[in-house]
PDB file of C-alpha atoms in Angstrom:
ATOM      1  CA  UNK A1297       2.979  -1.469  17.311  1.00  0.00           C
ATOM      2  CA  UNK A1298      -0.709  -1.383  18.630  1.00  0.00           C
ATOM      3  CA  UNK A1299      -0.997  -0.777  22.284  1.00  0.00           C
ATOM      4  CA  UNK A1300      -4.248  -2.322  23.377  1.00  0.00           C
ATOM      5  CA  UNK A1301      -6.342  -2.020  27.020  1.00  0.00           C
ATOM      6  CA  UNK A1302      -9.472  -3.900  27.762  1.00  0.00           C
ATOM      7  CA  UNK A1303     -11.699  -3.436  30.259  1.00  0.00           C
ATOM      8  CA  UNK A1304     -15.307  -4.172  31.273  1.00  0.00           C
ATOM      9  CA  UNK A1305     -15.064  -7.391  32.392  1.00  0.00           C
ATOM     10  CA  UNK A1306     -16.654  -8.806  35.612  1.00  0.00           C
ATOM     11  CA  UNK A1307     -19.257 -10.827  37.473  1.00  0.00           C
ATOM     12  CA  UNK A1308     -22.876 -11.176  36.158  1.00  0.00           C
ATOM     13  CA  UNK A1309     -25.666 -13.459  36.653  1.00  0.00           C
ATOM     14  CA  UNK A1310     -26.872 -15.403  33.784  1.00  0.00           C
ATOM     15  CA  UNK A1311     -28.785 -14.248  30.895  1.00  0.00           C
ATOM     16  CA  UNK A1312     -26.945 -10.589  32.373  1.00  0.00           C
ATOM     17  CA  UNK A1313     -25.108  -8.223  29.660  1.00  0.00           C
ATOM     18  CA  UNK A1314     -21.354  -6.675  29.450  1.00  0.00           C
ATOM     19  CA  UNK A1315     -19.478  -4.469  27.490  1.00  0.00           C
ATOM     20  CA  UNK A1316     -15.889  -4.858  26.842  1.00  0.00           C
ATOM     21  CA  UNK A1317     -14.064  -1.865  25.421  1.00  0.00           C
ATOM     22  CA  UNK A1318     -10.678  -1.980  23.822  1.00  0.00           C
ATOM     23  CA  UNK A1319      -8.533   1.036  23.844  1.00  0.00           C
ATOM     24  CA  UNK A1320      -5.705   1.422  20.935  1.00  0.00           C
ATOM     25  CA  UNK A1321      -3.418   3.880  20.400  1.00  0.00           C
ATOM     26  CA  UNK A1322      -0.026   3.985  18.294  1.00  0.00           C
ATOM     27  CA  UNK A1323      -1.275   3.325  15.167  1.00  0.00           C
ATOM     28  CA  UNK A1324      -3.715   4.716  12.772  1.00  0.00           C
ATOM     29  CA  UNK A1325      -6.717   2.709  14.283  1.00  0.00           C
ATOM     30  CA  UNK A1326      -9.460   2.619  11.164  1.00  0.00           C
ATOM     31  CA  UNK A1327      -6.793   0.947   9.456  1.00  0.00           C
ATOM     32  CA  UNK A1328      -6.397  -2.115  11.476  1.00  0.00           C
ATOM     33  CA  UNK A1329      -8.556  -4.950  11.798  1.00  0.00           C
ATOM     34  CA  UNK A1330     -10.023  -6.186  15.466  1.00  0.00           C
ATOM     35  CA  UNK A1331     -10.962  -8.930  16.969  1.00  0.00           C
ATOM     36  CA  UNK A1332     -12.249 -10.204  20.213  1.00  0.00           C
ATOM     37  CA  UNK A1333     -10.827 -13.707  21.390  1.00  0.00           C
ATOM     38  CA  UNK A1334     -11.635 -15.547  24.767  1.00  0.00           C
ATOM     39  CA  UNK A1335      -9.185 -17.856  26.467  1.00  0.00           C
ATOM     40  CA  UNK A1336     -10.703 -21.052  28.697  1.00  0.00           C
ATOM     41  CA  UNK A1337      -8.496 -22.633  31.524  1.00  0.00           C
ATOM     42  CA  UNK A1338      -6.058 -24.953  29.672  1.00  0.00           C
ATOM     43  CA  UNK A1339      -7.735 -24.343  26.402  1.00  0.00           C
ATOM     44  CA  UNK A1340      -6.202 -22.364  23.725  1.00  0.00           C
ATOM     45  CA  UNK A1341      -7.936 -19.221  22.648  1.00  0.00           C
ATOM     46  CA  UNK A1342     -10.869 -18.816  20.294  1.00  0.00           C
ATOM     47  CA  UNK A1343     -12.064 -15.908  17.714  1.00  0.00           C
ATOM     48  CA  UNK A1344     -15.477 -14.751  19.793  1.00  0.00           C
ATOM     49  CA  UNK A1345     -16.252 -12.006  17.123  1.00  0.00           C
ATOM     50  CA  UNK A1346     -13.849  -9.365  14.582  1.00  0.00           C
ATOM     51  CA  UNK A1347     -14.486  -6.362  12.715  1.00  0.00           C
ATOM     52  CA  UNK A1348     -12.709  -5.531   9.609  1.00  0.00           C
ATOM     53  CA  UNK A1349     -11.041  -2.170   9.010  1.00  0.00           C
ATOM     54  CA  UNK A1350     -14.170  -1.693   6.244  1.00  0.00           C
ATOM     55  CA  UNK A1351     -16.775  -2.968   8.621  1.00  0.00           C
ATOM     56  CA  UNK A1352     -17.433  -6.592   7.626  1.00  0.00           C
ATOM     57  CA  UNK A1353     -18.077  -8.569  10.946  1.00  0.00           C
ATOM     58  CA  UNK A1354     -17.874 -11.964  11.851  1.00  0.00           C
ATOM     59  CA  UNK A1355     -19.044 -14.165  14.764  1.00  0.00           C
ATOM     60  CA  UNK A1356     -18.734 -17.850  16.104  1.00  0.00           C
ATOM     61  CA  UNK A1357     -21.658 -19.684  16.217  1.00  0.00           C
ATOM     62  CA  UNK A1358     -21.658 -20.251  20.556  1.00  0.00           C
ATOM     63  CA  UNK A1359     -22.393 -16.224  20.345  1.00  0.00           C
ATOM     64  CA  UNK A1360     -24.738 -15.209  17.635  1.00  0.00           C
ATOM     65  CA  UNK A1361     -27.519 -13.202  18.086  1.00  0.00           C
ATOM     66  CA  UNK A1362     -26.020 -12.898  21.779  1.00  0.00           C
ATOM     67  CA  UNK A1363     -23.045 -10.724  21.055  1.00  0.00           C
ATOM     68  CA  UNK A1364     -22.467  -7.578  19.081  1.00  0.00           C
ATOM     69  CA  UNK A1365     -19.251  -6.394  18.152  1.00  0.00           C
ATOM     70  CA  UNK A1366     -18.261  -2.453  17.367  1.00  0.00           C
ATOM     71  CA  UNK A1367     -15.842   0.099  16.329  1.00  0.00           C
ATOM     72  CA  UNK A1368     -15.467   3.430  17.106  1.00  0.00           C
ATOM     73  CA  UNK A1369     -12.798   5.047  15.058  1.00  0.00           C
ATOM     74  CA  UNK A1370     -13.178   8.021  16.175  1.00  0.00           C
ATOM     75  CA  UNK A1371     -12.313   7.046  19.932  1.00  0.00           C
ATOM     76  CA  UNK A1372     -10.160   4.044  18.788  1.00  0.00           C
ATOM     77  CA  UNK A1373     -12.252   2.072  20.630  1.00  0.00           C
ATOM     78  CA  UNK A1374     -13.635  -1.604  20.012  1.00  0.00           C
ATOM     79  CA  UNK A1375     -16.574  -2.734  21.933  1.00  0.00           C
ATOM     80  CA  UNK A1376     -18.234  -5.953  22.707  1.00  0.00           C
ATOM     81  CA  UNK A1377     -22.004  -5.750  23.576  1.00  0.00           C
ATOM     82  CA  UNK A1378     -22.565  -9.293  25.497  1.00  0.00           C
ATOM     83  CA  UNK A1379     -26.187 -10.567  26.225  1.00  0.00           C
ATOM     84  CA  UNK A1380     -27.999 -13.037  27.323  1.00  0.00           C
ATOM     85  CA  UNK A1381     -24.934 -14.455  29.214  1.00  0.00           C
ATOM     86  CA  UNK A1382     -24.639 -17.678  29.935  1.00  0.00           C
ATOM     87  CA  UNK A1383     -21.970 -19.470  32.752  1.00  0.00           C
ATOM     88  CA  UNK A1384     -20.152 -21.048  29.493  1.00  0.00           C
ATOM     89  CA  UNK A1385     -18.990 -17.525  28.406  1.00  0.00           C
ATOM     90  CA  UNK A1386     -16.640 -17.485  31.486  1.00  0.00           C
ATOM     91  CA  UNK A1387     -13.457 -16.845  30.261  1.00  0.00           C
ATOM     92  CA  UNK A1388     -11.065 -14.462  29.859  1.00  0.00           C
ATOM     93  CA  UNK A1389     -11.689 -12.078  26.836  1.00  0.00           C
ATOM     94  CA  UNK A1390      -8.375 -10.169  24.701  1.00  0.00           C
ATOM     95  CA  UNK A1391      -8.752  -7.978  22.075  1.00  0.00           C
ATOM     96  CA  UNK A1392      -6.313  -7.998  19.337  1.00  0.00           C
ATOM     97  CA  UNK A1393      -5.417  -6.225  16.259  1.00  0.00           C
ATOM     98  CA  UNK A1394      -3.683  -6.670  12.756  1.00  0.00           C
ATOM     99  CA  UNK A1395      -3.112  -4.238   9.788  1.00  0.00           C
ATOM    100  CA  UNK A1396      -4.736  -6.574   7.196  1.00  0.00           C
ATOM    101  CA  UNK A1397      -6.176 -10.258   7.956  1.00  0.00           C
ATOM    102  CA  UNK A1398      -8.269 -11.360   5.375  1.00  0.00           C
ATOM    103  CA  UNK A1399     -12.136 -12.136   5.925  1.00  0.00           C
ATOM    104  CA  UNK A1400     -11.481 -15.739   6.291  1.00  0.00           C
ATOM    105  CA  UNK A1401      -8.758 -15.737   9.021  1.00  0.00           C
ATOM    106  CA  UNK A1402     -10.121 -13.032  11.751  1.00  0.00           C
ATOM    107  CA  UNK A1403     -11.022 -15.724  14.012  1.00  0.00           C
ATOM    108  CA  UNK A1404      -7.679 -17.191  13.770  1.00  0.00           C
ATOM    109  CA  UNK A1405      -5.810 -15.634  16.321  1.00  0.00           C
ATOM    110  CA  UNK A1406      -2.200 -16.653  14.869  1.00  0.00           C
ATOM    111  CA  UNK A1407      -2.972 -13.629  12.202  1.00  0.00           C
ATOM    112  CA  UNK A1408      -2.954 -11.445  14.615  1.00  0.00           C
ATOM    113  CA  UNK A1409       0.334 -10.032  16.496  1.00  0.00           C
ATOM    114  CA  UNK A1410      -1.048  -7.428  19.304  1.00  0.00           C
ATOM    115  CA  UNK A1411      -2.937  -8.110  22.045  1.00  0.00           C
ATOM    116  CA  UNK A1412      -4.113  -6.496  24.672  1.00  0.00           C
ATOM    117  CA  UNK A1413      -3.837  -8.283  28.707  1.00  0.00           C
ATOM    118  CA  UNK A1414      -7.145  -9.745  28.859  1.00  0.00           C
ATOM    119  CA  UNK A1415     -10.247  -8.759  31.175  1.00  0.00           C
ATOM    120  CA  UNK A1416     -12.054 -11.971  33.044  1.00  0.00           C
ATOM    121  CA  UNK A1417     -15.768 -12.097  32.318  1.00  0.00           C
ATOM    122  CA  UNK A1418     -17.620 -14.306  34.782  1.00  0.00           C
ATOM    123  CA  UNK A1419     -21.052 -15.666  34.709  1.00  0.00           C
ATOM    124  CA  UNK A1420     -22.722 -16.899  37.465  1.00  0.00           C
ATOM    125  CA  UNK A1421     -25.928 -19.421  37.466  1.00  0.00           C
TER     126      UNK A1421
END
């Protein structure tokens, strides 16, 4: 089992930047495939960007060319560069992870079974 840890999450004005991290450990990390998903009050959660364990990347529309997502596999780390924030981003951000999801499901979060506890990302107008 995947143990996962965000943090980085916060207050910013708009058109600000973040980075999330993610923090794994337990399983052999370059393996897995990650994801970032972000949770809205009484909404259910939606794929905001994934990596696959060979690199391939995949974003939803509301955040290209505003968010960049990265692996580190030698820190077991997964990052989420966030730009250009706007108050519509506010929501709270997981990271999750899954041995093998394929290309067309990563932004399906019911393929993916560990989760981290979420960091709130706030922007302000």
């Amino acid at each position: 089992q995947v143990q996962l840890v965000e943090s980085g999450g916060g207050s910013v004005q708009a058109g600000g930047s973040l980075r999330l991290s993610c923090e794994a450990s337990g399983v052999p990390y370059s393996t897995y495939c990650m994801a970032w998903f972000r949770q809205f009050p009484g909404k259910e959660r939606e794929g905001v960007a994934a990596v696959a364990n060979d690199g391939y990347t995949t974003y939803a529309d509301s955040v290209k060319g505003r968010f960049t997502i990265s692996r580190d596999n030698t820190k077991n780390i997964l990052y989420l560069q966030m730009n250009s924030l706007k108050p519509e981003d506010t929501a709270r951000y997981y990271c999750a992870a899954e041995y093998r999801v394929m290309d067309q499901h990563l932004m399906d979060p019911s393929f993916f079974n560990s989760w981290g506890q979420g960091t709130q990302v706030t922007v302000v107008s």
